[in-house]
XYZ file of C-alpha atoms in Angstrom:
234
model
C -27.571 50.714 174.801
C -26.858 52.473 178.079
C -25.378 49.308 179.553
C -23.155 48.780 176.519
C -21.858 52.370 176.558
C -21.226 52.168 180.300
C -19.319 48.908 179.856
C -17.071 50.491 177.207
C -16.609 53.722 179.155
C -15.521 51.909 182.302
C -13.407 49.450 180.357
C -14.375 46.694 182.747
C -12.739 48.568 185.628
C -12.848 46.527 188.809
C -14.289 43.527 186.947
C -12.712 40.214 186.069
C -12.831 39.419 182.360
C -15.190 36.563 183.129
C -17.695 39.063 184.519
C -17.107 41.443 181.604
C -17.788 38.589 179.186
C -20.991 37.635 181.026
C -22.169 41.266 180.958
C -21.431 41.640 177.247
C -23.168 38.317 176.551
C -26.300 39.461 178.406
C -26.385 42.863 176.679
C -26.045 41.455 173.165
C -28.547 38.690 173.881
C -31.165 41.207 175.052
C -30.513 43.309 171.937
C -30.933 40.350 169.564
C -33.902 39.032 171.565
C -35.534 42.438 171.077
C -35.192 42.060 167.322
C -36.761 38.612 167.684
C -39.824 40.124 169.345
C -40.452 43.065 167.004
C -39.833 41.266 163.692
C -43.067 39.768 162.271
C -43.258 35.994 161.996
C -41.243 34.620 159.057
C -40.206 38.118 157.910
C -36.468 37.380 157.981
C -34.466 35.811 155.116
C -35.789 32.314 154.309
C -37.096 31.965 157.870
C -40.139 29.903 156.937
C -37.856 27.366 155.241
C -35.418 27.284 158.160
C -38.276 26.815 160.623
C -39.608 24.000 158.456
C -36.206 22.312 158.567
C -36.038 22.658 162.366
C -39.538 21.275 162.751
C -38.815 18.361 160.440
C -35.547 17.493 162.219
C -37.077 17.792 165.695
C -40.092 15.664 164.747
C -38.269 12.966 162.746
C -34.543 13.225 163.529
C -33.762 13.415 159.811
C -32.346 16.086 157.519
C -34.543 17.649 154.844
C -34.539 16.230 151.308
C -31.397 16.991 149.314
C -33.205 16.769 145.969
C -36.605 17.804 144.680
C -39.363 15.328 145.463
C -43.084 15.244 146.154
C -42.794 16.290 149.792
C -43.316 20.039 150.535
C -40.750 21.993 152.581
C -43.373 22.912 155.204
C -45.620 20.791 157.385
C -49.327 21.619 157.478
C -48.972 23.276 160.889
C -46.562 25.817 159.398
C -48.321 26.170 156.043
C -51.459 27.451 157.764
C -49.434 30.180 159.492
C -47.694 31.092 156.226
C -51.097 31.579 154.620
C -52.488 33.485 157.610
C -49.558 35.905 157.759
C -49.632 36.398 153.981
C -45.906 35.660 154.019
C -45.728 34.652 150.351
C -47.891 37.507 149.069
C -46.861 40.592 151.062
C -43.326 41.067 149.714
C -43.115 44.163 147.470
C -46.904 44.648 147.438
C -48.583 47.972 148.133
C -51.466 46.451 150.100
C -51.894 43.450 152.348
C -54.128 42.264 155.180
C -52.514 42.589 158.606
C -52.276 39.104 160.184
C -53.363 40.414 163.604
C -56.781 41.505 162.349
C -59.570 39.513 164.085
C -60.971 38.325 160.755
C -57.575 36.933 159.715
C -57.084 35.232 163.069
C -60.567 33.737 162.938
C -59.975 32.357 159.439
C -56.670 30.831 160.556
C -58.234 29.255 163.648
C -61.091 27.811 161.577
C -58.591 26.071 159.285
C -56.699 24.709 162.292
C -59.886 23.430 163.923
C -60.800 21.580 160.727
C -58.040 19.058 161.476
C -58.790 16.152 163.853
C -58.338 17.423 167.386
C -57.389 20.833 166.036
C -53.828 19.595 165.474
C -52.444 20.037 161.946
C -49.607 17.575 161.159
C -46.135 18.741 162.143
C -44.168 15.975 160.447
C -45.322 16.023 156.810
C -42.820 18.615 155.564
C -39.083 18.135 155.119
C -39.092 18.571 151.355
C -36.375 20.139 149.225
C -35.722 23.867 149.291
C -32.556 25.634 148.078
C -32.280 27.638 151.306
C -31.989 24.580 153.544
C -31.130 21.477 151.554
C -27.476 22.382 150.935
C -26.744 22.740 154.658
C -25.950 20.074 157.219
C -28.549 19.639 159.986
C -26.089 20.962 162.605
C -27.851 24.269 163.224
C -31.277 22.655 163.144
C -30.121 20.143 165.757
C -28.726 22.934 167.942
C -32.029 24.808 168.092
C -34.284 21.734 168.205
C -34.391 21.687 172.048
C -36.157 25.077 171.959
C -38.681 23.656 169.488
C -39.297 20.570 171.622
C -39.699 22.734 174.736
C -42.491 24.657 172.966
C -43.827 21.763 170.894
C -47.374 22.112 172.204
C -47.426 25.903 171.779
C -48.401 27.819 168.661
C -46.076 28.057 165.671
C -45.685 31.787 166.395
C -44.474 31.029 169.935
C -42.115 28.367 168.596
C -40.651 30.929 166.185
C -39.828 33.262 169.094
C -38.245 30.428 171.103
C -36.053 29.415 168.164
C -35.111 33.043 167.504
C -34.009 33.427 171.125
C -31.792 30.366 170.758
C -30.141 32.019 167.764
C -29.747 35.160 169.892
C -27.662 33.133 172.349
C -25.330 32.240 169.485
C -25.111 35.881 168.457
C -24.197 36.898 171.997
C -21.458 34.269 172.130
C -20.097 35.529 168.795
C -19.679 39.022 170.264
C -17.904 37.616 173.324
C -15.488 35.679 171.126
C -14.775 38.838 169.127
C -13.875 40.605 172.369
C -11.535 37.814 173.452
C -9.898 37.754 170.009
C -8.976 41.445 170.241
C -7.833 40.901 173.825
C -5.453 38.190 172.602
C -3.967 40.638 170.083
C -3.859 43.596 172.499
C -3.770 42.159 176.041
C -3.416 45.565 177.711
C -6.230 47.282 175.798
C -9.302 45.952 177.577
C -11.472 48.918 176.633
C -10.676 48.418 172.936
C -11.479 44.707 173.200
C -14.789 45.453 174.916
C -15.601 48.063 172.270
C -14.960 45.467 169.553
C -17.459 43.072 171.114
C -20.033 45.838 171.577
C -19.633 47.163 168.016
C -20.154 43.692 166.574
C -23.013 42.763 168.888
C -24.923 46.022 168.324
C -24.479 46.146 164.560
C -28.136 46.393 163.437
C -27.953 43.745 160.731
C -26.055 41.395 163.041
C -28.601 41.853 165.816
C -31.482 41.399 163.389
C -30.075 38.159 161.952
C -29.078 36.891 165.415
C -32.726 37.307 166.366
C -33.883 35.189 163.422
C -34.138 31.489 162.622
C -31.181 31.169 160.292
C -28.122 28.928 160.231
C -25.991 32.048 159.778
C -26.120 32.283 163.587
C -24.341 28.941 163.974
C -21.917 29.790 161.168
C -21.046 33.107 162.837
C -20.327 31.637 166.253
C -18.304 28.729 164.840
C -16.297 31.082 162.614
C -15.664 33.389 165.590
C -14.467 30.387 167.603
C -12.085 29.323 164.824
C -10.667 32.858 164.563
C -10.194 33.104 168.330
C -8.529 29.693 168.637
C -6.303 30.443 165.618
C -5.105 33.761 167.082
C -4.591 32.222 170.503
C -2.745 29.258 168.992
C -0.421 31.549 167.009
C 0.366 33.575 170.112
């Protein structure tokens, strides 16, 4: 927050716009990455389904089912975490077991160890779900490298890695917003910087940029279209 306010106050004085853009990108990324760390696993809109789609695409190279079939939307490796975190039973309930309790962790680990080699399948999901089946696999392909880089880590670690990839998209969206305003008002650098900061530090934007959700890809692509349209008209 201090860095963002300082950037606006100085208006990028003595800095090339390339450096201003890099600074804004870093600030917004750290903000969204912070949301990614403090938000409990799968506790963002439809995140368990989006993670399942990423996992399915990364493991098989195919999009999830477009129609209802026998295949579930989650692989076993994810389903065990969903059960352990009580993700499907904690919403709007007045009591729930905290997933970080030792007893909960022990029960989860016992279920994992019951699989051969302690490795639950990661490629038996990919089934239909309204939250993912109507989308193209573009976003899931964009974040798949982060999944593959953490493929041998826990599902919880994979969730953080994928969230941080979305945070990169959120940071780029804020930078594009700044450049869009700069195209409209070339001599008002401070106003352009403020626009990027206001967008990047909007709580809901930061929260969703630190989540596994194809809104992150939609936001950055829409921001790119707006910027290129304004620049083209000028």
